């Protein structure tokens, strides 16, 4: 907890603060949409940092851990730097009665992010350019959303990846590994390669399938070169697929690179977003 508080303070200090920036007080609310899989009403939570003179909007998609002090610190900092920021919590826990081997639920991790972002974007003024910042799972979602949501002009992806079968079959994130073990046991699969092959047959949604739709030079991608949580080869696969993406390779494992990048690269992220916004 002390480390998170320190990181929050460091993140905020990276941004210049003008007199009008004090309006960036965060407020939380709930939006309701129709779930793309079950058709029922699904409510998700957003935290907004608003300013009337915003130069654009930045939507922040959190990691698999959900919204933390890390995302709140980034959102506040970017608001103080001139952007209206919104943290979008788009992960819906699967109903308890849903079978663990439910491939549609796996696809929905990306599709629900698209639906949630679209609902937030619909509320933004049309003249406001939109960017995405995703971290880990949020970067995987962000890469997909940026390829299908036409109002997203710029994206910053930190340890995101493409190739969902590879990520889910070989990634070492605790929840991913637990789901993999349960599914392999139920399906009688012996190896991760077998599981990857099953995923390739079953999944229908992947950031790689929409990567070419991103505008050229619109993505800034940070790759953790020693990552096994979101395996580095799949991070590089996504980075290569994005048209003329700016790719920054960072030595270190998953958490180390996320901490380093979010603490040290905020100005570079902002410069990238504003540069893309300035294009006709």
PDB file of C-alpha atoms in Angstrom:
ATOM      1  CA  UNK A   1       0.000   0.000   0.000  1.00  0.00           C
ATOM      2  CA  UNK A   2       2.843   2.417   0.810  1.00  0.00           C
ATOM      3  CA  UNK A   3       4.358   1.712  -2.613  1.00  0.00           C
ATOM      4  CA  UNK A   4       1.048   2.455  -4.327  1.00  0.00           C
ATOM      5  CA  UNK A   5       0.702   5.753  -2.470  1.00  0.00           C
ATOM      6  CA  UNK A   6       4.262   6.724  -3.379  1.00  0.00           C
ATOM      7  CA  UNK A   7       3.648   5.850  -7.029  1.00  0.00           C
ATOM      8  CA  UNK A   8       0.448   7.926  -6.975  1.00  0.00           C
ATOM      9  CA  UNK A   9       2.405  10.950  -5.702  1.00  0.00           C
ATOM     10  CA  UNK A  10       5.149  10.440  -8.300  1.00  0.00           C
ATOM     11  CA  UNK A  11       2.665  10.163 -11.151  1.00  0.00           C
ATOM     12  CA  UNK A  12       0.905  13.391 -10.225  1.00  0.00           C
ATOM     13  CA  UNK A  13       4.231  15.228  -9.924  1.00  0.00           C
ATOM     14  CA  UNK A  14       5.124  14.412 -13.526  1.00  0.00           C
ATOM     15  CA  UNK A  15       2.500  16.797 -14.875  1.00  0.00           C
ATOM     16  CA  UNK A  16       2.572  20.593 -14.836  1.00  0.00           C
ATOM     17  CA  UNK A  17      -0.371  22.064 -12.900  1.00  0.00           C
ATOM     18  CA  UNK A  18      -1.937  25.371 -13.927  1.00  0.00           C
ATOM     19  CA  UNK A  19      -4.481  27.387 -11.983  1.00  0.00           C
ATOM     20  CA  UNK A  20      -7.486  25.998 -13.864  1.00  0.00           C
ATOM     21  CA  UNK A  21      -6.292  22.413 -13.435  1.00  0.00           C
ATOM     22  CA  UNK A  22      -7.660  22.325  -9.913  1.00  0.00           C
ATOM     23  CA  UNK A  23     -11.057  21.442 -11.409  1.00  0.00           C
ATOM     24  CA  UNK A  24      -9.820  17.853 -11.916  1.00  0.00           C
ATOM     25  CA  UNK A  25     -11.756  16.362  -9.025  1.00  0.00           C
ATOM     26  CA  UNK A  26     -12.625  12.723  -9.643  1.00  0.00           C
ATOM     27  CA  UNK A  27     -16.232  11.608  -9.498  1.00  0.00           C
ATOM     28  CA  UNK A  28     -17.596   8.099  -9.775  1.00  0.00           C
ATOM     29  CA  UNK A  29     -20.795   7.009 -11.470  1.00  0.00           C
ATOM     30  CA  UNK A  30     -22.416   3.946 -13.026  1.00  0.00           C
ATOM     31  CA  UNK A  31     -23.477   3.515 -16.644  1.00  0.00           C
ATOM     32  CA  UNK A  32     -25.973   0.899 -17.797  1.00  0.00           C
ATOM     33  CA  UNK A  33     -25.874  -0.812 -21.188  1.00  0.00           C
ATOM     34  CA  UNK A  34     -27.232  -4.001 -22.737  1.00  0.00           C
ATOM     35  CA  UNK A  35     -24.865  -6.919 -22.260  1.00  0.00           C
ATOM     36  CA  UNK A  36     -23.659  -8.134 -25.684  1.00  0.00           C
ATOM     37  CA  UNK A  37     -23.810 -11.806 -24.647  1.00  0.00           C
ATOM     38  CA  UNK A  38     -26.791 -12.213 -22.307  1.00  0.00           C
ATOM     39  CA  UNK A  39     -28.935  -9.292 -23.436  1.00  0.00           C
ATOM     40  CA  UNK A  40     -29.674  -8.163 -19.880  1.00  0.00           C
ATOM     41  CA  UNK A  41     -28.855  -4.790 -18.351  1.00  0.00           C
ATOM     42  CA  UNK A  42     -25.203  -4.589 -17.402  1.00  0.00           C
ATOM     43  CA  UNK A  43     -23.921  -1.776 -15.213  1.00  0.00           C
ATOM     44  CA  UNK A  44     -20.271  -0.765 -15.149  1.00  0.00           C
ATOM     45  CA  UNK A  45     -18.411   1.849 -13.152  1.00  0.00           C
ATOM     46  CA  UNK A  46     -16.486   4.856 -14.447  1.00  0.00           C
ATOM     47  CA  UNK A  47     -14.410   7.490 -12.654  1.00  0.00           C
ATOM     48  CA  UNK A  48     -14.196  10.850 -14.394  1.00  0.00           C
ATOM     49  CA  UNK A  49     -11.781  13.758 -14.063  1.00  0.00           C
ATOM     50  CA  UNK A  50     -13.285  16.704 -15.931  1.00  0.00           C
ATOM     51  CA  UNK A  51     -12.162  20.142 -17.042  1.00  0.00           C
ATOM     52  CA  UNK A  52     -14.041  22.588 -19.262  1.00  0.00           C
ATOM     53  CA  UNK A  53     -10.976  23.552 -21.325  1.00  0.00           C
ATOM     54  CA  UNK A  54      -9.941  19.974 -22.175  1.00  0.00           C
ATOM     55  CA  UNK A  55      -7.847  19.500 -25.314  1.00  0.00           C
ATOM     56  CA  UNK A  56      -9.209  15.986 -25.713  1.00  0.00           C
ATOM     57  CA  UNK A  57     -10.453  12.956 -23.815  1.00  0.00           C
ATOM     58  CA  UNK A  58      -8.429  10.021 -22.525  1.00  0.00           C
ATOM     59  CA  UNK A  59     -10.121   6.750 -21.562  1.00  0.00           C
ATOM     60  CA  UNK A  60      -8.094   4.571 -19.186  1.00  0.00           C
ATOM     61  CA  UNK A  61      -8.595   0.791 -19.260  1.00  0.00           C
ATOM     62  CA  UNK A  62      -7.189  -0.886 -16.123  1.00  0.00           C
ATOM     63  CA  UNK A  63      -5.328  -4.159 -15.713  1.00  0.00           C
ATOM     64  CA  UNK A  64      -6.991  -7.422 -14.671  1.00  0.00           C
ATOM     65  CA  UNK A  65      -6.808  -6.153 -11.072  1.00  0.00           C
ATOM     66  CA  UNK A  66      -9.296  -3.405 -11.892  1.00  0.00           C
ATOM     67  CA  UNK A  67      -9.039   0.264 -10.977  1.00  0.00           C
ATOM     68  CA  UNK A  68      -6.267   1.004  -8.457  1.00  0.00           C
ATOM     69  CA  UNK A  69      -4.279   4.008  -7.246  1.00  0.00           C
ATOM     70  CA  UNK A  70      -2.104   3.528 -10.335  1.00  0.00           C
ATOM     71  CA  UNK A  71      -4.955   4.271 -12.744  1.00  0.00           C
ATOM     72  CA  UNK A  72      -6.324   7.056 -10.542  1.00  0.00           C
ATOM     73  CA  UNK A  73      -2.923   8.719 -10.370  1.00  0.00           C
ATOM     74  CA  UNK A  74      -2.490   8.542 -14.135  1.00  0.00           C
ATOM     75  CA  UNK A  75      -6.002   9.851 -14.789  1.00  0.00           C
ATOM     76  CA  UNK A  76      -5.555  12.782 -12.422  1.00  0.00           C
ATOM     77  CA  UNK A  77      -2.174  13.636 -13.919  1.00  0.00           C
ATOM     78  CA  UNK A  78      -3.434  13.602 -17.487  1.00  0.00           C
ATOM     79  CA  UNK A  79      -6.424  15.730 -16.492  1.00  0.00           C
ATOM     80  CA  UNK A  80      -4.111  18.281 -14.918  1.00  0.00           C
ATOM     81  CA  UNK A  81      -2.120  18.221 -18.156  1.00  0.00           C
ATOM     82  CA  UNK A  82      -5.218  19.232 -20.125  1.00  0.00           C
ATOM     83  CA  UNK A  83      -7.209  16.092 -20.931  1.00  0.00           C
ATOM     84  CA  UNK A  84     -10.628  15.039 -19.717  1.00  0.00           C
ATOM     85  CA  UNK A  85      -9.986  11.549 -18.371  1.00  0.00           C
ATOM     86  CA  UNK A  86     -12.295   8.627 -17.667  1.00  0.00           C
ATOM     87  CA  UNK A  87     -11.351   5.309 -16.051  1.00  0.00           C
ATOM     88  CA  UNK A  88     -13.563   2.630 -17.604  1.00  0.00           C
ATOM     89  CA  UNK A  89     -14.073  -0.546 -15.535  1.00  0.00           C
ATOM     90  CA  UNK A  90     -15.439  -2.882 -18.202  1.00  0.00           C
ATOM     91  CA  UNK A  91     -14.862  -6.388 -16.807  1.00  0.00           C
ATOM     92  CA  UNK A  92     -18.070  -8.175 -15.806  1.00  0.00           C
ATOM     93  CA  UNK A  93     -17.659 -11.222 -13.561  1.00  0.00           C
ATOM     94  CA  UNK A  94     -19.208 -14.291 -15.152  1.00  0.00           C
ATOM     95  CA  UNK A  95     -22.472 -15.462 -13.529  1.00  0.00           C
ATOM     96  CA  UNK A  96     -21.828 -18.275 -11.054  1.00  0.00           C
ATOM     97  CA  UNK A  97     -23.952 -20.689 -13.086  1.00  0.00           C
ATOM     98  CA  UNK A  98     -21.828 -20.234 -16.231  1.00  0.00           C
ATOM     99  CA  UNK A  99     -19.680 -23.233 -17.175  1.00  0.00           C
ATOM    100  CA  UNK A 100     -15.943 -22.580 -16.816  1.00  0.00           C
ATOM    101  CA  UNK A 101     -15.533 -23.803 -20.397  1.00  0.00           C
ATOM    102  CA  UNK A 102     -17.541 -20.951 -21.873  1.00  0.00           C
ATOM    103  CA  UNK A 103     -15.664 -19.634 -24.881  1.00  0.00           C
ATOM    104  CA  UNK A 104     -18.133 -16.802 -25.461  1.00  0.00           C
ATOM    105  CA  UNK A 105     -17.328 -15.395 -22.014  1.00  0.00           C
ATOM    106  CA  UNK A 106     -13.667 -15.296 -23.004  1.00  0.00           C
ATOM    107  CA  UNK A 107     -14.481 -13.334 -26.155  1.00  0.00           C
ATOM    108  CA  UNK A 108     -16.627 -10.960 -24.092  1.00  0.00           C
ATOM    109  CA  UNK A 109     -13.585  -9.658 -22.196  1.00  0.00           C
ATOM    110  CA  UNK A 110     -12.771  -7.687 -25.342  1.00  0.00           C
ATOM    111  CA  UNK A 111     -16.298  -7.125 -26.643  1.00  0.00           C
ATOM    112  CA  UNK A 112     -17.590  -5.689 -23.346  1.00  0.00           C
ATOM    113  CA  UNK A 113     -14.678  -3.249 -23.316  1.00  0.00           C
ATOM    114  CA  UNK A 114     -15.789  -2.098 -26.767  1.00  0.00           C
ATOM    115  CA  UNK A 115     -19.403  -1.689 -25.608  1.00  0.00           C
ATOM    116  CA  UNK A 116     -18.366   0.199 -22.461  1.00  0.00           C
ATOM    117  CA  UNK A 117     -16.023   2.529 -24.335  1.00  0.00           C
ATOM    118  CA  UNK A 118     -18.688   3.223 -26.950  1.00  0.00           C
ATOM    119  CA  UNK A 119     -21.148   4.192 -24.204  1.00  0.00           C
ATOM    120  CA  UNK A 120     -18.634   6.603 -22.674  1.00  0.00           C
ATOM    121  CA  UNK A 121     -17.612   8.061 -26.041  1.00  0.00           C
ATOM    122  CA  UNK A 122     -21.263   8.659 -26.978  1.00  0.00           C
ATOM    123  CA  UNK A 123     -21.511  11.051 -24.016  1.00  0.00           C
ATOM    124  CA  UNK A 124     -18.451  13.086 -25.036  1.00  0.00           C
ATOM    125  CA  UNK A 125     -18.768  16.214 -27.179  1.00  0.00           C
ATOM    126  CA  UNK A 126     -18.304  15.364 -30.843  1.00  0.00           C
ATOM    127  CA  UNK A 127     -15.527  17.920 -31.258  1.00  0.00           C
ATOM    128  CA  UNK A 128     -13.413  16.307 -28.518  1.00  0.00           C
ATOM    129  CA  UNK A 129     -10.733  13.926 -29.891  1.00  0.00           C
ATOM    130  CA  UNK A 130     -10.445  10.630 -27.998  1.00  0.00           C
ATOM    131  CA  UNK A 131      -7.448   8.536 -26.946  1.00  0.00           C
ATOM    132  CA  UNK A 132      -7.086   5.264 -25.041  1.00  0.00           C
ATOM    133  CA  UNK A 133      -4.529   4.254 -22.422  1.00  0.00           C
ATOM    134  CA  UNK A 134      -4.499   0.557 -21.523  1.00  0.00           C
ATOM    135  CA  UNK A 135      -2.377  -1.353 -19.031  1.00  0.00           C
ATOM    136  CA  UNK A 136      -1.880  -5.135 -19.272  1.00  0.00           C
ATOM    137  CA  UNK A 137      -5.390  -6.565 -19.833  1.00  0.00           C
ATOM    138  CA  UNK A 138      -6.512  -2.989 -20.444  1.00  0.00           C
ATOM    139  CA  UNK A 139      -3.918  -2.704 -23.214  1.00  0.00           C
ATOM    140  CA  UNK A 140      -5.164  -5.930 -24.821  1.00  0.00           C
ATOM    141  CA  UNK A 141      -8.696  -4.538 -24.662  1.00  0.00           C
ATOM    142  CA  UNK A 142      -7.469  -1.139 -25.808  1.00  0.00           C
ATOM    143  CA  UNK A 143      -5.812  -2.547 -28.910  1.00  0.00           C
ATOM    144  CA  UNK A 144      -9.070  -4.241 -29.866  1.00  0.00           C
ATOM    145  CA  UNK A 145     -11.250  -1.222 -29.078  1.00  0.00           C
ATOM    146  CA  UNK A 146      -8.970   1.150 -30.991  1.00  0.00           C
ATOM    147  CA  UNK A 147      -9.446  -1.031 -34.055  1.00  0.00           C
ATOM    148  CA  UNK A 148     -13.243  -0.939 -33.958  1.00  0.00           C
ATOM    149  CA  UNK A 149     -14.198   2.375 -32.299  1.00  0.00           C
ATOM    150  CA  UNK A 150     -13.858   5.023 -34.996  1.00  0.00           C
ATOM    151  CA  UNK A 151     -13.660   8.008 -32.622  1.00  0.00           C
ATOM    152  CA  UNK A 152     -10.501   6.672 -30.956  1.00  0.00           C
ATOM    153  CA  UNK A 153      -7.662   8.517 -32.677  1.00  0.00           C
ATOM    154  CA  UNK A 154      -4.675   7.667 -30.462  1.00  0.00           C
ATOM    155  CA  UNK A 155      -3.736   4.786 -28.196  1.00  0.00           C
ATOM    156  CA  UNK A 156      -1.059   4.053 -25.608  1.00  0.00           C
ATOM    157  CA  UNK A 157      -0.647   0.345 -24.848  1.00  0.00           C
ATOM    158  CA  UNK A 158       1.473  -0.798 -21.910  1.00  0.00           C
ATOM    159  CA  UNK A 159       2.297  -4.545 -21.900  1.00  0.00           C
ATOM    160  CA  UNK A 160      -0.652  -5.386 -24.138  1.00  0.00           C
ATOM    161  CA  UNK A 161      -0.642  -8.261 -26.613  1.00  0.00           C
ATOM    162  CA  UNK A 162      -2.352  -9.908 -29.528  1.00  0.00           C
ATOM    163  CA  UNK A 163      -2.916 -13.602 -30.204  1.00  0.00           C
ATOM    164  CA  UNK A 164      -5.392 -14.469 -27.446  1.00  0.00           C
ATOM    165  CA  UNK A 165      -4.851 -18.241 -27.741  1.00  0.00           C
ATOM    166  CA  UNK A 166      -1.144 -17.746 -27.067  1.00  0.00           C
ATOM    167  CA  UNK A 167      -1.669 -15.312 -24.198  1.00  0.00           C
ATOM    168  CA  UNK A 168      -4.218 -17.552 -22.482  1.00  0.00           C
ATOM    169  CA  UNK A 169      -2.307 -20.784 -23.083  1.00  0.00           C
ATOM    170  CA  UNK A 170       1.126 -19.593 -21.985  1.00  0.00           C
ATOM    171  CA  UNK A 171       0.598 -16.477 -19.850  1.00  0.00           C
ATOM    172  CA  UNK A 172       1.502 -16.829 -16.184  1.00  0.00           C
ATOM    173  CA  UNK A 173      -0.943 -14.364 -14.641  1.00  0.00           C
ATOM    174  CA  UNK A 174      -2.510 -16.129 -11.632  1.00  0.00           C
ATOM    175  CA  UNK A 175      -6.167 -15.961 -12.706  1.00  0.00           C
ATOM    176  CA  UNK A 176      -5.314 -16.905 -16.286  1.00  0.00           C
ATOM    177  CA  UNK A 177      -3.266 -19.896 -15.114  1.00  0.00           C
ATOM    178  CA  UNK A 178      -6.048 -21.007 -12.778  1.00  0.00           C
ATOM    179  CA  UNK A 179      -8.667 -20.864 -15.538  1.00  0.00           C
ATOM    180  CA  UNK A 180      -6.312 -22.731 -17.881  1.00  0.00           C
ATOM    181  CA  UNK A 181      -5.750 -25.543 -15.370  1.00  0.00           C
ATOM    182  CA  UNK A 182      -9.502 -25.934 -14.754  1.00  0.00           C
ATOM    183  CA  UNK A 183     -10.348 -25.993 -18.443  1.00  0.00           C
ATOM    184  CA  UNK A 184      -7.577 -28.422 -19.336  1.00  0.00           C
ATOM    185  CA  UNK A 185      -8.731 -30.766 -16.607  1.00  0.00           C
ATOM    186  CA  UNK A 186     -12.359 -30.668 -17.768  1.00  0.00           C
ATOM    187  CA  UNK A 187     -11.438 -31.075 -21.436  1.00  0.00           C
ATOM    188  CA  UNK A 188      -8.814 -33.759 -20.808  1.00  0.00           C
ATOM    189  CA  UNK A 189      -6.023 -31.727 -22.420  1.00  0.00           C
ATOM    190  CA  UNK A 190      -2.463 -32.601 -21.473  1.00  0.00           C
ATOM    191  CA  UNK A 191      -0.323 -29.710 -22.675  1.00  0.00           C
ATOM    192  CA  UNK A 192      -0.503 -25.940 -23.044  1.00  0.00           C
ATOM    193  CA  UNK A 193      -0.027 -26.469 -26.778  1.00  0.00           C
ATOM    194  CA  UNK A 194      -3.183 -28.584 -26.826  1.00  0.00           C
ATOM    195  CA  UNK A 195      -5.031 -25.831 -24.987  1.00  0.00           C
ATOM    196  CA  UNK A 196      -3.761 -23.196 -27.416  1.00  0.00           C
ATOM    197  CA  UNK A 197      -5.020 -25.284 -30.334  1.00  0.00           C
ATOM    198  CA  UNK A 198      -8.449 -25.572 -28.681  1.00  0.00           C
ATOM    199  CA  UNK A 199      -8.536 -21.813 -28.125  1.00  0.00           C
ATOM    200  CA  UNK A 200      -7.686 -21.183 -31.782  1.00  0.00           C
ATOM    201  CA  UNK A 201     -10.706 -23.271 -32.757  1.00  0.00           C
ATOM    202  CA  UNK A 202     -13.081 -21.631 -30.278  1.00  0.00           C
ATOM    203  CA  UNK A 203     -12.264 -17.923 -29.909  1.00  0.00           C
ATOM    204  CA  UNK A 204     -13.582 -15.415 -32.428  1.00  0.00           C
ATOM    205  CA  UNK A 205     -12.232 -12.073 -31.128  1.00  0.00           C
ATOM    206  CA  UNK A 206      -8.604 -10.956 -31.110  1.00  0.00           C
ATOM    207  CA  UNK A 207      -6.735  -7.619 -31.266  1.00  0.00           C
ATOM    208  CA  UNK A 208      -4.744  -8.981 -34.200  1.00  0.00           C
ATOM    209  CA  UNK A 209      -7.903  -9.306 -36.281  1.00  0.00           C
ATOM    210  CA  UNK A 210      -8.533  -5.537 -36.161  1.00  0.00           C
ATOM    211  CA  UNK A 211      -4.959  -4.239 -35.823  1.00  0.00           C
ATOM    212  CA  UNK A 212      -4.732  -3.134 -39.452  1.00  0.00           C
ATOM    213  CA  UNK A 213      -7.726  -0.827 -38.949  1.00  0.00           C
ATOM    214  CA  UNK A 214      -5.814   1.493 -36.611  1.00  0.00           C
ATOM    215  CA  UNK A 215      -4.643   4.727 -38.244  1.00  0.00           C
ATOM    216  CA  UNK A 216      -0.938   4.738 -39.093  1.00  0.00           C
ATOM    217  CA  UNK A 217       1.337   6.011 -36.300  1.00  0.00           C
ATOM    218  CA  UNK A 218      -1.589   6.283 -33.881  1.00  0.00           C
ATOM    219  CA  UNK A 219      -0.308   3.713 -31.358  1.00  0.00           C
ATOM    220  CA  UNK A 220       2.472   4.046 -28.799  1.00  0.00           C
ATOM    221  CA  UNK A 221       3.352   0.566 -27.529  1.00  0.00           C
ATOM    222  CA  UNK A 222       5.480  -0.373 -24.522  1.00  0.00           C
ATOM    223  CA  UNK A 223       6.757  -3.968 -24.600  1.00  0.00           C
ATOM    224  CA  UNK A 224       8.112  -5.715 -21.493  1.00  0.00           C
ATOM    225  CA  UNK A 225      10.909  -7.786 -22.995  1.00  0.00           C
ATOM    226  CA  UNK A 226      11.240 -10.240 -20.074  1.00  0.00           C
ATOM    227  CA  UNK A 227       7.511 -10.649 -19.461  1.00  0.00           C
ATOM    228  CA  UNK A 228       5.977 -14.076 -18.834  1.00  0.00           C
ATOM    229  CA  UNK A 229       2.712 -12.785 -17.341  1.00  0.00           C
ATOM    230  CA  UNK A 230       1.686 -11.439 -20.741  1.00  0.00           C
ATOM    231  CA  UNK A 231       4.379 -13.229 -22.738  1.00  0.00           C
ATOM    232  CA  UNK A 232       6.730 -10.876 -24.557  1.00  0.00           C
ATOM    233  CA  UNK A 233       6.454 -12.665 -27.942  1.00  0.00           C
ATOM    234  CA  UNK A 234       2.724 -11.871 -28.075  1.00  0.00           C
ATOM    235  CA  UNK A 235       3.368  -8.270 -27.083  1.00  0.00           C
ATOM    236  CA  UNK A 236       5.800  -8.011 -30.000  1.00  0.00           C
ATOM    237  CA  UNK A 237       3.320  -9.738 -32.296  1.00  0.00           C
ATOM    238  CA  UNK A 238       0.751  -7.039 -31.570  1.00  0.00           C
ATOM    239  CA  UNK A 239       3.295  -4.232 -31.885  1.00  0.00           C
ATOM    240  CA  UNK A 240       4.345  -5.521 -35.305  1.00  0.00           C
ATOM    241  CA  UNK A 241       0.740  -5.773 -36.494  1.00  0.00           C
ATOM    242  CA  UNK A 242      -0.191  -2.169 -35.630  1.00  0.00           C
ATOM    243  CA  UNK A 243       0.405   0.162 -38.593  1.00  0.00           C
ATOM    244  CA  UNK A 244       3.646   2.110 -38.079  1.00  0.00           C
ATOM    245  CA  UNK A 245       3.305   1.948 -34.300  1.00  0.00           C
ATOM    246  CA  UNK A 246       5.916   3.626 -32.126  1.00  0.00           C
ATOM    247  CA  UNK A 247       7.338   0.677 -30.185  1.00  0.00           C
ATOM    248  CA  UNK A 248       9.393   1.078 -26.999  1.00  0.00           C
ATOM    249  CA  UNK A 249      11.114  -2.101 -25.795  1.00  0.00           C
ATOM    250  CA  UNK A 250      11.770  -2.062 -22.058  1.00  0.00           C
ATOM    251  CA  UNK A 251      13.900  -4.584 -20.168  1.00  0.00           C
ATOM    252  CA  UNK A 252      12.153  -6.148 -17.205  1.00  0.00           C
ATOM    253  CA  UNK A 253       9.247  -8.322 -16.158  1.00  0.00           C
ATOM    254  CA  UNK A 254       5.565  -7.426 -16.250  1.00  0.00           C
ATOM    255  CA  UNK A 255       5.135  -5.483 -13.014  1.00  0.00           C
ATOM    256  CA  UNK A 256       8.567  -3.843 -13.165  1.00  0.00           C
ATOM    257  CA  UNK A 257       7.939  -2.437 -16.630  1.00  0.00           C
ATOM    258  CA  UNK A 258       4.424  -1.233 -15.774  1.00  0.00           C
ATOM    259  CA  UNK A 259       5.790   0.592 -12.733  1.00  0.00           C
ATOM    260  CA  UNK A 260       8.714   2.079 -14.634  1.00  0.00           C
ATOM    261  CA  UNK A 261       6.727   3.152 -17.676  1.00  0.00           C
ATOM    262  CA  UNK A 262       3.831   4.719 -15.803  1.00  0.00           C
ATOM    263  CA  UNK A 263       6.208   6.627 -13.526  1.00  0.00           C
ATOM    264  CA  UNK A 264       8.699   7.781 -16.166  1.00  0.00           C
ATOM    265  CA  UNK A 265       6.900   7.950 -19.514  1.00  0.00           C
ATOM    266  CA  UNK A 266       3.832  10.072 -18.777  1.00  0.00           C
ATOM    267  CA  UNK A 267       5.152  13.105 -20.656  1.00  0.00           C
ATOM    268  CA  UNK A 268       6.045  10.949 -23.662  1.00  0.00           C
ATOM    269  CA  UNK A 269       2.541   9.466 -23.612  1.00  0.00           C
ATOM    270  CA  UNK A 270       0.970  12.919 -23.475  1.00  0.00           C
ATOM    271  CA  UNK A 271       3.190  14.189 -26.296  1.00  0.00           C
ATOM    272  CA  UNK A 272       2.177  11.224 -28.457  1.00  0.00           C
ATOM    273  CA  UNK A 273      -1.526  11.752 -27.813  1.00  0.00           C
ATOM    274  CA  UNK A 274      -1.385  15.504 -28.551  1.00  0.00           C
ATOM    275  CA  UNK A 275       0.706  14.900 -31.672  1.00  0.00           C
ATOM    276  CA  UNK A 276      -1.923  12.517 -33.036  1.00  0.00           C
ATOM    277  CA  UNK A 277      -4.719  14.909 -32.042  1.00  0.00           C
ATOM    278  CA  UNK A 278      -3.021  17.731 -33.990  1.00  0.00           C
ATOM    279  CA  UNK A 279      -3.234  15.883 -37.299  1.00  0.00           C
ATOM    280  CA  UNK A 280      -6.020  16.826 -39.716  1.00  0.00           C
TER     281      UNK A 280
END
